[in-house]
Coordinates of C-alpha atoms in Angstrom, one line a residue:
M2 CA -29.2 -86.4 -19.7
V3 CA -28.5 -85.7 -16.0
S4 CA -25.8 -83.3 -14.5
L5 CA -22.5 -84.6 -13.0
G6 CA -22.5 -86.6 -9.9
R7 CA -19.8 -85.8 -6.9
W8 CA -18.1 -88.9 -8.3
Q9 CA -17.8 -87.8 -11.8
L10 CA -16.9 -84.2 -10.7
G11 CA -14.3 -85.6 -8.4
C12 CA -12.6 -87.7 -11.1
L13 CA -12.6 -84.5 -13.4
A14 CA -11.1 -82.4 -10.9
A15 CA -8.5 -85.0 -10.0
A16 CA -7.6 -85.3 -13.9
V17 CA -6.7 -81.5 -13.6
F18 CA -4.8 -82.2 -10.4
V19 CA -2.8 -84.9 -11.8
V20 CA -1.7 -83.0 -15.2
S21 CA -0.8 -79.8 -13.0
A22 CA 1.3 -82.1 -10.6
G23 CA 3.2 -83.8 -13.5
Y24 CA 4.3 -80.6 -15.0
G25 CA 5.3 -79.2 -11.5
A26 CA 7.1 -82.7 -10.8
L27 CA 8.9 -83.2 -14.0
M28 CA 10.2 -79.5 -14.5
P29 CA 12.9 -80.3 -11.8
V30 CA 14.2 -83.7 -13.4
L31 CA 15.0 -82.2 -16.9
P32 CA 18.5 -81.4 -16.3
A33 CA 19.2 -85.3 -15.1
W34 CA 17.5 -86.3 -18.5
L35 CA 19.7 -83.8 -20.4
L36 CA 23.1 -84.4 -18.7
P37 CA 23.9 -87.7 -20.4
L38 CA 23.2 -86.0 -23.7
M39 CA 25.5 -82.9 -23.1
P40 CA 29.2 -82.5 -22.9
A41 CA 30.6 -82.8 -19.8
D42 CA 30.0 -79.9 -17.1
D43 CA 28.4 -78.0 -19.8
K44 CA 25.9 -76.5 -17.3
A45 CA 25.0 -73.3 -19.7
E46 CA 24.1 -75.8 -22.6
V47 CA 21.8 -77.8 -20.1
A48 CA 20.1 -74.4 -18.6
R49 CA 19.7 -73.4 -22.2
H50 CA 17.7 -76.6 -23.2
V51 CA 15.8 -76.6 -19.9
G52 CA 14.1 -73.3 -21.0
L53 CA 13.5 -74.4 -24.3
L54 CA 12.0 -77.6 -23.2
S55 CA 9.4 -75.7 -21.0
G56 CA 8.8 -73.6 -24.4
A57 CA 8.2 -76.7 -26.4
Y58 CA 5.6 -77.8 -23.8
T59 CA 3.8 -74.5 -24.0
A60 CA 3.9 -74.9 -27.8
G61 CA 2.2 -77.9 -27.6
L62 CA -0.6 -76.4 -25.6
L63 CA -0.8 -73.6 -28.0
V64 CA -1.4 -75.9 -30.9
G65 CA -3.4 -78.4 -28.9
A66 CA -6.0 -76.3 -27.1
P67 CA -8.0 -74.8 -30.0
L68 CA -7.9 -77.9 -32.1
W69 CA -9.0 -80.2 -29.0
G70 CA -11.8 -77.7 -28.4
M71 CA -13.2 -77.8 -32.1
I72 CA -13.0 -81.5 -32.4
S73 CA -14.7 -82.0 -29.0
D74 CA -17.6 -79.8 -30.1
R75 CA -18.1 -82.2 -33.0
V76 CA -17.5 -85.8 -31.5
G77 CA -18.0 -85.2 -27.9
R78 CA -16.0 -84.5 -24.8
R79 CA -15.6 -87.8 -23.2
R80 CA -13.7 -89.3 -26.0
I81 CA -11.4 -86.4 -26.2
L82 CA -10.6 -86.4 -22.7
L83 CA -9.7 -90.0 -22.7
I84 CA -7.4 -89.3 -25.7
G85 CA -5.6 -86.8 -23.9
L86 CA -5.0 -88.6 -20.8
V87 CA -3.8 -91.9 -23.1
G88 CA -1.4 -89.4 -24.7
Y89 CA -0.2 -87.9 -21.7
V90 CA 0.8 -91.2 -20.2
L91 CA 2.3 -92.4 -23.6
S92 CA 4.4 -89.4 -23.9
L93 CA 5.8 -89.5 -20.4
L94 CA 7.1 -93.4 -20.5
P95 CA 9.8 -92.8 -23.3
L96 CA 11.4 -90.4 -21.0
L97 CA 12.7 -93.3 -19.0
W98 CA 15.2 -94.1 -22.0
P99 CA 16.5 -90.5 -22.7
E100 CA 19.6 -92.0 -24.3
W101 CA 17.5 -94.0 -26.7
T102 CA 15.1 -91.0 -27.6
G103 CA 18.0 -88.5 -27.9
L104 CA 17.7 -84.7 -27.5
A105 CA 15.2 -84.4 -30.5
G106 CA 13.1 -86.9 -29.2
I107 CA 12.9 -85.2 -25.6
Y108 CA 11.7 -82.1 -27.5
A109 CA 9.3 -84.3 -29.3
L110 CA 7.8 -85.6 -26.2
R111 CA 7.7 -82.5 -24.2
A112 CA 5.8 -80.8 -26.9
A113 CA 3.5 -84.0 -27.2
T114 CA 2.9 -83.9 -23.6
G115 CA 1.6 -80.3 -23.8
F116 CA -0.5 -81.3 -26.9
F117 CA -2.1 -83.9 -24.9
V118 CA -2.8 -81.8 -21.6
A119 CA -4.2 -79.4 -23.7
A120 CA -7.2 -81.7 -24.3
V121 CA -7.5 -82.3 -20.4
V122 CA -7.5 -78.7 -19.4
L123 CA -9.9 -77.5 -21.8
V124 CA -12.3 -80.3 -21.7
V125 CA -12.8 -80.6 -18.1
P126 CA -13.9 -77.2 -17.8
A127 CA -16.3 -77.3 -20.7
L128 CA -17.7 -80.7 -19.2
V129 CA -18.3 -78.9 -15.9
A130 CA -20.0 -75.9 -17.6
E131 CA -22.1 -78.1 -19.8
Y132 CA -23.5 -80.5 -17.3
T133 CA -23.7 -78.3 -14.3
P134 CA -26.9 -76.4 -12.9
E135 CA -26.4 -72.7 -12.9
D136 CA -26.5 -72.2 -9.1
R137 CA -23.7 -74.5 -8.7
R138 CA -21.4 -73.5 -11.8
A139 CA -19.4 -71.0 -10.2
R140 CA -18.5 -73.2 -7.1
R141 CA -17.3 -76.0 -9.3
F142 CA -15.2 -73.8 -11.4
A143 CA -13.6 -72.3 -8.3
W144 CA -13.0 -75.8 -7.3
L145 CA -11.3 -76.6 -10.6
G146 CA -9.0 -73.6 -10.2
A147 CA -8.2 -74.7 -6.7
M148 CA -7.3 -78.3 -7.7
S149 CA -5.0 -77.0 -10.4
L150 CA -3.0 -74.7 -8.0
L151 CA -3.0 -77.7 -5.5
G152 CA -1.5 -79.7 -8.4
F153 CA 1.3 -77.2 -8.9
L154 CA 1.9 -77.1 -5.4
F155 CA 2.1 -80.8 -4.9
G156 CA 4.4 -81.6 -8.1
P157 CA 7.6 -80.9 -6.4
G158 CA 6.6 -83.0 -3.6
L159 CA 6.2 -85.9 -6.0
N160 CA 10.1 -85.6 -6.2
A161 CA 10.6 -86.2 -2.6
V162 CA 8.2 -89.1 -2.8
A163 CA 10.4 -90.6 -5.6
S164 CA 13.6 -90.2 -3.6
R165 CA 12.0 -92.0 -0.6
L166 CA 10.8 -94.6 -2.6
S167 CA 14.0 -95.1 -4.6
S168 CA 15.8 -95.4 -1.1
A169 CA 13.3 -97.6 0.3
L170 CA 13.5 -100.2 -2.8
T171 CA 17.1 -100.1 -2.4
D172 CA 17.2 -100.9 1.3
A173 CA 14.5 -103.7 0.7
G174 CA 16.9 -105.4 -1.8
A175 CA 14.6 -104.8 -4.8
G176 CA 17.1 -103.3 -6.9
S177 CA 18.4 -99.7 -7.5
Y178 CA 16.0 -97.2 -9.1
A179 CA 16.9 -93.7 -10.3
A180 CA 14.8 -91.2 -8.6
T181 CA 14.0 -89.5 -11.9
D182 CA 12.7 -92.6 -13.3
L183 CA 10.2 -93.1 -10.5
V184 CA 9.1 -89.4 -10.8
I185 CA 8.1 -90.5 -14.5
L186 CA 6.5 -93.7 -13.3
L187 CA 4.6 -92.0 -10.7
A188 CA 3.1 -89.4 -12.9
A189 CA 2.1 -91.7 -15.7
L190 CA 0.7 -94.2 -13.0
L191 CA -1.5 -91.2 -11.7
G192 CA -2.3 -90.5 -15.3
G193 CA -3.4 -94.0 -15.9
L194 CA -5.3 -93.9 -12.6
M195 CA -7.3 -91.0 -13.9
M196 CA -7.9 -92.5 -17.3
L197 CA -9.5 -95.6 -15.8
G198 CA -11.5 -93.5 -13.3
L199 CA -13.0 -91.5 -15.7
A200 CA -13.6 -94.3 -18.4
A201 CA -15.6 -95.9 -15.8
S202 CA -17.3 -92.9 -14.3
L203 CA -18.4 -90.9 -17.3
P204 CA -21.4 -92.1 -19.3
S205 CA -20.6 -92.9 -22.9
D206 CA -23.6 -90.6 -24.1
L207 CA -21.5 -87.5 -23.0
A208 CA -22.0 -85.8 -26.2
P209 CA -22.7 -82.1 -27.1
T210 CA -26.1 -80.9 -27.5
L211 CA -26.6 -78.3 -30.2
D212 CA -28.6 -75.5 -29.3
V213 CA -30.8 -73.4 -31.5
E214 CA -29.2 -69.9 -32.0
Q215 CA -31.4 -66.7 -32.2
A216 CA -30.6 -64.4 -34.9
G217 CA -27.3 -62.6 -34.2
G218 CA -26.5 -64.7 -31.3
E219 CA -23.6 -66.7 -32.6
T220 CA -21.8 -63.4 -33.9
D221 CA -22.3 -62.0 -30.1
D222 CA -21.1 -65.2 -28.9
K223 CA -17.9 -65.1 -31.1
R224 CA -17.4 -61.3 -30.3
R225 CA -17.7 -62.3 -26.4
A226 CA -15.5 -65.3 -26.7
I227 CA -12.7 -63.3 -28.5
A228 CA -12.9 -60.5 -25.7
L229 CA -12.4 -63.1 -23.1
W230 CA -9.5 -64.7 -25.0
V231 CA -7.9 -61.4 -25.1
L232 CA -8.4 -60.7 -21.5
N233 CA -7.0 -64.1 -20.1
G234 CA -4.0 -63.7 -22.5
V235 CA -3.4 -60.0 -21.0
V236 CA -3.6 -61.3 -17.5
M237 CA -1.4 -64.4 -18.1
F238 CA 1.2 -62.1 -19.9
V239 CA 1.3 -59.9 -16.7
L240 CA 1.0 -63.0 -14.5
A241 CA 4.1 -64.7 -16.2
G242 CA 6.0 -61.3 -16.1
F243 CA 5.1 -60.9 -12.4
E244 CA 6.4 -64.3 -11.5
L245 CA 9.7 -64.0 -13.6
G246 CA 10.2 -60.6 -11.9
I247 CA 10.1 -62.0 -8.3
V248 CA 12.9 -64.5 -9.5
L249 CA 15.0 -61.3 -11.1
Q250 CA 14.5 -59.4 -7.9
G251 CA 17.3 -61.4 -6.4
Q252 CA 19.6 -59.7 -8.7
Q253 CA 18.3 -56.0 -7.9
H254 CA 18.3 -56.8 -4.1
P255 CA 21.2 -58.6 -2.7
T256 CA 19.8 -59.0 0.7
L257 CA 16.8 -61.2 -1.0
S258 CA 17.9 -64.6 -0.8
S259 CA 16.7 -67.6 -2.7
R260 CA 14.7 -68.9 0.4
E261 CA 12.7 -65.6 0.8
I262 CA 12.0 -65.9 -3.3
S263 CA 10.6 -69.4 -2.8
L264 CA 8.6 -68.1 0.1
M265 CA 7.1 -65.5 -2.2
F266 CA 6.3 -68.0 -4.9
A267 CA 4.6 -70.1 -2.1
E268 CA 2.7 -66.9 -0.8
C269 CA 1.7 -66.3 -4.3
S270 CA 0.0 -69.9 -4.6
L271 CA -1.5 -69.7 -1.2
V272 CA -3.2 -66.5 -1.8
M273 CA -4.6 -67.6 -5.1
L274 CA -5.8 -70.8 -3.1
V275 CA -7.5 -68.7 -0.6
I276 CA -9.3 -66.5 -3.2
N277 CA -10.7 -69.8 -4.9
A278 CA -11.8 -71.0 -1.5
M279 CA -13.8 -67.7 -1.1
L280 CA -15.2 -67.9 -4.5
F281 CA -16.4 -71.6 -3.6
F282 CA -17.8 -70.7 -0.1
T283 CA -19.4 -67.6 -1.0
G284 CA -20.8 -68.1 -4.3
L285 CA -19.6 -64.5 -5.2
L286 CA -19.8 -65.1 -8.9
E287 CA -23.3 -66.2 -8.8
R288 CA -24.2 -63.3 -6.8
A289 CA -22.1 -60.4 -8.0
A290 CA -22.1 -58.6 -11.6
G291 CA -19.0 -60.2 -13.6
R292 CA -18.0 -56.6 -14.4
G293 CA -17.6 -55.6 -10.8
V294 CA -15.6 -58.8 -9.9
L295 CA -13.2 -58.2 -12.9
A296 CA -12.8 -54.7 -12.3
A297 CA -12.1 -55.3 -8.4
G298 CA -9.5 -58.3 -9.4
L299 CA -7.9 -55.7 -11.9
V300 CA -7.4 -53.0 -9.5
L301 CA -6.0 -55.2 -6.7
A302 CA -3.4 -56.5 -9.4
I303 CA -2.4 -53.1 -10.7
A304 CA -2.1 -52.0 -6.9
G305 CA 0.1 -54.8 -6.2
L306 CA 2.2 -54.3 -9.5
A307 CA 2.6 -50.3 -8.4
M308 CA 3.8 -51.4 -4.8
L309 CA 6.3 -53.9 -6.3
A310 CA 7.6 -51.1 -8.7
L311 CA 8.2 -48.8 -5.8
H312 CA 9.1 -50.7 -2.9
R313 CA 12.2 -50.1 -0.8
S314 CA 11.9 -53.0 1.6
D315 CA 11.2 -56.7 1.4
A316 CA 8.2 -56.5 3.7
W317 CA 6.5 -54.2 1.2
M318 CA 7.4 -56.5 -1.7
Y319 CA 5.6 -59.3 0.3
V320 CA 2.6 -56.9 0.2
G321 CA 2.8 -56.4 -3.4
V322 CA 3.0 -60.0 -4.2
S323 CA -0.1 -60.7 -2.1
L324 CA -2.1 -58.0 -3.8
T325 CA -1.2 -59.2 -7.2
A326 CA -1.9 -62.7 -6.6
A327 CA -5.2 -61.8 -4.9
G328 CA -6.1 -59.6 -8.4
T329 CA -5.1 -62.3 -10.7
G330 CA -6.4 -65.1 -8.6
L331 CA -10.0 -63.3 -8.7
V332 CA -9.8 -62.5 -12.3
L333 CA -8.8 -65.9 -14.0
P334 CA -11.6 -68.0 -12.4
T335 CA -14.1 -65.1 -13.2
I336 CA -13.1 -65.4 -17.0
S337 CA -13.4 -69.1 -17.0
F338 CA -17.0 -68.8 -15.5
L339 CA -18.0 -66.1 -18.0
A340 CA -16.7 -68.5 -20.9
A341 CA -18.8 -71.2 -19.6
G342 CA -21.9 -69.1 -20.7
A343 CA -20.9 -69.7 -24.4
S344 CA -23.4 -71.7 -26.3
R345 CA -22.7 -75.4 -26.4
R346 CA -22.1 -75.3 -29.9
R347 CA -18.8 -73.2 -29.4
L348 CA -18.3 -74.2 -25.8
G349 CA -15.2 -76.4 -26.6
A350 CA -13.8 -74.0 -28.8
T351 CA -14.2 -71.1 -26.5
M352 CA -12.4 -73.0 -23.8
G353 CA -9.7 -74.0 -26.1
G354 CA -9.1 -70.5 -27.3
L355 CA -8.9 -69.4 -23.3
A356 CA -6.1 -72.0 -22.7
S357 CA -4.5 -71.2 -26.0
A358 CA -4.6 -67.4 -25.2
A359 CA -3.2 -68.2 -21.8
G360 CA -0.1 -70.1 -23.2
F361 CA 0.5 -67.4 -25.7
G362 CA 0.5 -64.7 -23.0
Q363 CA 2.5 -66.7 -20.7
T364 CA 5.3 -67.3 -23.4
I365 CA 5.4 -63.6 -24.6
G366 CA 5.0 -62.2 -21.0
S367 CA 8.2 -64.1 -19.9
A368 CA 10.3 -63.1 -22.8
A369 CA 9.0 -59.4 -22.6
T370 CA 9.8 -59.2 -18.8
G371 CA 13.4 -60.8 -19.3
W372 CA 14.2 -57.9 -21.7
M373 CA 12.5 -55.1 -19.6
F374 CA 14.4 -56.1 -16.3
G375 CA 17.7 -56.0 -18.3
A376 CA 16.7 -52.4 -19.4
V377 CA 14.8 -50.7 -16.5
A378 CA 15.3 -53.2 -13.7
Q379 CA 12.5 -53.0 -11.0
T380 CA 10.4 -50.3 -13.0
S381 CA 9.2 -53.2 -15.0
F382 CA 6.5 -54.0 -12.6
A383 CA 5.1 -50.8 -13.5
W384 CA 5.2 -51.5 -17.0
L385 CA 3.4 -54.6 -16.4
A386 CA 0.7 -52.6 -14.8
L387 CA -0.1 -50.8 -18.1
P388 CA -1.9 -53.5 -20.0
L389 CA -4.1 -54.1 -16.8
L390 CA -4.9 -50.5 -16.6
A391 CA -6.0 -50.4 -20.5
T392 CA -8.1 -53.5 -20.1
L393 CA -9.8 -52.0 -17.1
A394 CA -10.7 -48.8 -19.0
L395 CA -11.9 -50.8 -22.0
L396 CA -13.9 -53.0 -19.4
L397 CA -15.6 -50.0 -17.9
V398 CA -16.3 -48.1 -21.3
R399 CA -17.5 -51.1 -23.1
P400 CA -18.9 -53.7 -20.9
A401 CA -21.7 -55.0 -23.2
R402 CA -18.9 -57.1 -25.3
W403 CA -18.1 -59.0 -22.1
F404 CA -21.4 -59.5 -20.0
A405 CA -24.5 -59.8 -22.4
Q406 CA -24.5 -63.4 -21.0
D407 CA -25.2 -62.0 -17.3
A408 CA -28.6 -60.9 -18.4
A409 CA -29.4 -64.0 -20.0
P410 CA -27.8 -67.2 -18.6
A411 CA -27.1 -70.1 -21.1
P412 CA -29.8 -72.8 -20.9
Q413 CA -28.9 -75.8 -18.8
L414 CA -28.8 -79.3 -19.7
S415 CA -29.5 -80.8 -16.4
L416 CA -33.0 -82.6 -15.4
R417 CA -32.4 -82.3 -12.0
S418 CA -34.7 -79.7 -10.2
R419 CA -32.8 -76.7 -8.7
P420 CA -32.7 -76.7 -4.7
S421 CA -34.6 -74.0 -3.1
G422 CA -31.7 -72.6 -1.2
P423 CA -27.8 -72.2 -1.6
S424 CA -25.8 -75.5 -1.7
Q425 CA -22.4 -76.4 -0.7
E426 CA -22.0 -79.3 -3.1
P427 CA -19.2 -78.6 -5.6

């Protein structure tokens, strides 16, 4: 069994990009789906359903991630990945007829999309971990993280492409097509292309190889997995609260315009991209101890949140956003890299647990931050730093639960000889 080639890795990264872009592209068109089903001018009702539909998508991720992870450990990753992409495409197409599906149908379809996306976002890193030589694993995980971020950034741009395409088709006399329908078709088309690309590029023998566990090894593996799940959930709880807090700052600071809030979101994404690029080109995760990288990231995030809690000017707020984004952007890829050291017997379940914990943390973080900002306003950023402080203390006091795999890396499946020097191949 050989390691993943560049073409195979490119298709896997593209699959992550496509489902991330699909989420970012479809969220802005949710009101257009709902308006025909709502009473006239009932904007409050539409806004409420948009929020609930976002929760339905997250619920699908929460349910699907652990389930797909356990199944992929038993039947193989390739099959589950293709099922996830097929389900993703099939759950999008009925949205072209919202009047036919009805409101309940839209909720079911968004939950189904999240359920099938879960298969993609956990199987792809599991495959990369399982079929990558150790000296390239950190770079490839950093690259996957960058592709996910790029997908979220590209998603809203898909709406602009759909609008231009709609105008072009009308001008060409090809008929009138709603931009919202074209967004759905483009997202489904990209998903279908990824499905065909992966079906052609991934060999059918990509199936899990069960390793022989040493005495006590399976118990230690489970403990480390649970610790990483908790850490991932905590960081995503804080990240979701941090992002919602940026939006709510417009109510606290009248001088902060919607344009500046959008710039802060763009800044957050760009800083995370820079961090992923740094991890890719420097191979930091391969050279530094995981404990130190995580601790540094947590310190940066805590400092950024403290600055946001105390800032009195927009300039300092930009600095706080950058520090928080840099810290979380450093921690999240490191968690995934450490989780990749799990035994292949539990790799899918471990990755599924990470995705599920992230979704749970995101959901609770958004709800809790909305309540906190209503109660203590800007000071909420300081309260968000407390879970990170507690995690940092636990990380420093009980490192053995997190980093036993640093001393004994997981055995590799690749039959390719390791290069003598550092390689920039992803």
